[in-house]
Amino acid sequence: MRRYRLLLSLLALPLPACAARSAPAIGDAEVSANSGQARLEVVNRATADMDVYVEHGGQRSRLGLAPAGQTTRFSVGSAQFVGVGLVRFLALPIGGTGRSSSTEPIPVQRGQVLSLDVPPM
């Protein structure tokens, strides 16, 4: 019984740390505007996980992973891309299987909430 309690307490330790890292809600436009960041919401309806990038001036910067069948939110920092002209957001399938998705080149403003839909394959 003592081992069981110790095991449960050890398993419970990482949970608060995971909860603290959750992404802010996409509706937090006021928080975004004050912090100088925009938000990107990726709705991945495909069966493949996607690497998400922002592209500006021919250079790509990885924002993160959008798991298959999930909606993922990313912050886009003002120092990198907000107010610098047109940017494009890309979702590329991991392992090269499936189709990629991208937005048209668009301007990004502080506090803006953008969306990228990845259709089913």
Short mmCIF file of C-alpha atoms in Angstrom, two decimals:
data_model
loop_
_atom_site.label_atom_id
_atom_site.label_comp_id
_atom_site.label_asym_id
_atom_site.label_seq_id
_atom_site.Cartn_x
_atom_site.Cartn_y
_atom_site.Cartn_z
CA MET A 1 0.00 0.00 0.00
CA ARG A 2 2.87 2.34 0.79
CA ARG A 3 4.44 1.76 -2.65
CA TYR A 4 1.09 2.41 -4.30
CA ARG A 5 0.74 5.82 -2.58
CA LEU A 6 4.33 6.74 -3.49
CA LEU A 7 3.72 5.80 -7.12
CA LEU A 8 0.53 7.88 -7.25
CA SER A 9 2.22 10.90 -5.71
CA LEU A 10 5.10 10.67 -8.21
CA LEU A 11 2.71 10.42 -11.14
CA ALA A 12 0.76 13.48 -9.97
CA LEU A 13 3.82 15.76 -9.82
CA PRO A 14 4.13 16.55 -13.57
CA LEU A 15 0.44 17.47 -13.95
CA PRO A 16 0.60 21.05 -12.58
CA ALA A 17 3.63 21.78 -14.76
CA CYS A 18 1.74 20.61 -17.86
CA ALA A 19 -1.30 22.68 -16.97
CA ALA A 20 0.82 25.81 -16.57
CA ARG A 21 2.13 25.45 -20.13
CA SER A 22 -1.26 25.39 -21.86
CA ALA A 23 -1.74 27.94 -24.61
CA PRO A 24 -3.83 31.03 -23.93
CA ALA A 25 -7.35 31.04 -25.29
CA ILE A 26 -7.75 32.26 -28.86
CA GLY A 27 -10.33 34.79 -27.67
CA ASP A 28 -7.68 36.66 -25.67
CA ALA A 29 -7.29 39.36 -28.33
CA GLU A 30 -6.94 42.04 -25.65
CA VAL A 31 -4.04 40.17 -24.06
CA SER A 32 -2.50 39.75 -27.52
CA ALA A 33 -2.86 43.43 -28.32
CA ASN A 34 -1.19 44.46 -25.07
CA SER A 35 1.68 42.00 -25.47
CA GLY A 36 2.33 42.90 -29.10
CA GLN A 37 1.55 39.42 -30.31
CA ALA A 38 -0.86 38.01 -32.82
CA ARG A 39 -2.40 34.53 -32.54
CA LEU A 40 -2.67 31.76 -35.11
CA GLU A 41 -5.29 29.04 -34.74
CA VAL A 42 -4.59 25.90 -36.78
CA VAL A 43 -7.55 23.55 -37.28
CA ASN A 44 -5.94 20.30 -38.41
CA ARG A 45 -8.68 18.07 -39.83
CA ALA A 46 -6.11 15.85 -41.59
CA THR A 47 -4.90 12.47 -40.37
CA ALA A 48 -1.25 13.61 -40.28
CA ASP A 49 0.50 15.77 -37.70
CA MET A 50 1.68 19.07 -39.18
CA ASP A 51 4.72 21.26 -38.59
CA VAL A 52 3.53 24.88 -38.65
CA TYR A 53 5.77 27.66 -39.99
CA VAL A 54 5.57 31.38 -40.61
CA GLU A 55 7.35 32.59 -43.75
CA HIS A 56 8.56 36.13 -44.38
CA GLY A 57 11.08 37.33 -46.93
CA GLY A 58 11.85 33.81 -48.09
CA GLN A 59 12.75 32.61 -44.59
CA ARG A 60 10.73 30.16 -42.48
CA SER A 61 10.47 30.03 -38.72
CA ARG A 62 8.84 27.04 -37.07
CA LEU A 63 5.97 27.85 -34.72
CA GLY A 64 5.34 24.28 -33.55
CA LEU A 65 3.36 21.08 -34.01
CA ALA A 66 -0.34 20.84 -34.89
CA PRO A 67 -1.46 17.29 -34.03
CA ALA A 68 -3.86 15.47 -36.36
CA GLY A 69 -7.53 16.07 -35.64
CA GLN A 70 -6.93 18.89 -33.17
CA THR A 71 -7.06 22.67 -32.98
CA THR A 72 -3.78 24.24 -31.89
CA ARG A 73 -3.04 27.86 -31.02
CA PHE A 74 0.28 29.65 -31.52
CA SER A 75 1.59 33.08 -30.55
CA VAL A 76 3.24 35.11 -33.28
CA GLY A 77 5.75 37.52 -31.75
CA SER A 78 5.68 41.16 -32.80
CA ALA A 79 9.46 41.40 -32.95
CA GLN A 80 9.51 38.80 -35.72
CA PHE A 81 6.51 39.31 -37.97
CA VAL A 82 3.87 41.77 -36.80
CA GLY A 83 3.79 44.91 -38.91
CA VAL A 84 6.69 43.90 -41.19
CA GLY A 85 4.70 43.37 -44.37
CA LEU A 86 3.20 40.22 -45.76
CA VAL A 87 3.72 36.80 -44.17
CA ARG A 88 2.44 33.35 -45.03
CA PHE A 89 1.59 30.56 -42.60
CA LEU A 90 2.36 26.99 -43.70
CA ALA A 91 1.34 23.58 -42.36
CA LEU A 92 3.59 20.81 -43.68
CA PRO A 93 2.88 17.13 -42.98
CA ILE A 94 5.47 15.38 -40.84
CA GLY A 95 7.23 12.66 -42.78
CA GLY A 96 6.16 14.12 -46.12
CA THR A 97 2.91 12.13 -46.30
CA GLY A 98 -0.15 14.14 -47.22
CA ARG A 99 -0.82 17.60 -48.56
CA SER A 100 0.46 20.85 -47.16
CA SER A 101 -1.75 23.86 -46.46
CA SER A 102 -0.93 27.55 -46.43
CA THR A 103 -2.48 30.97 -46.23
CA GLU A 104 -2.10 33.60 -48.91
CA PRO A 105 0.49 36.26 -48.06
CA ILE A 106 -1.21 38.48 -45.46
CA PRO A 107 -0.28 41.40 -43.20
CA VAL A 108 -0.24 40.63 -39.48
CA GLN A 109 -1.21 43.26 -36.93
CA ARG A 110 -0.84 43.36 -33.13
CA GLY A 111 -3.62 41.48 -31.38
CA GLN A 112 -4.92 39.93 -34.60
CA VAL A 113 -6.35 36.40 -34.48
CA LEU A 114 -5.65 34.42 -37.66
CA SER A 115 -6.82 30.98 -38.74
CA LEU A 116 -5.34 28.21 -40.90
CA ASP A 117 -7.57 25.28 -41.83
CA VAL A 118 -5.94 21.98 -42.81
CA PRO A 119 -8.57 19.97 -44.74
CA PRO A 120 -8.92 16.21 -44.46
CA MET A 121 -6.76 14.24 -46.86
#
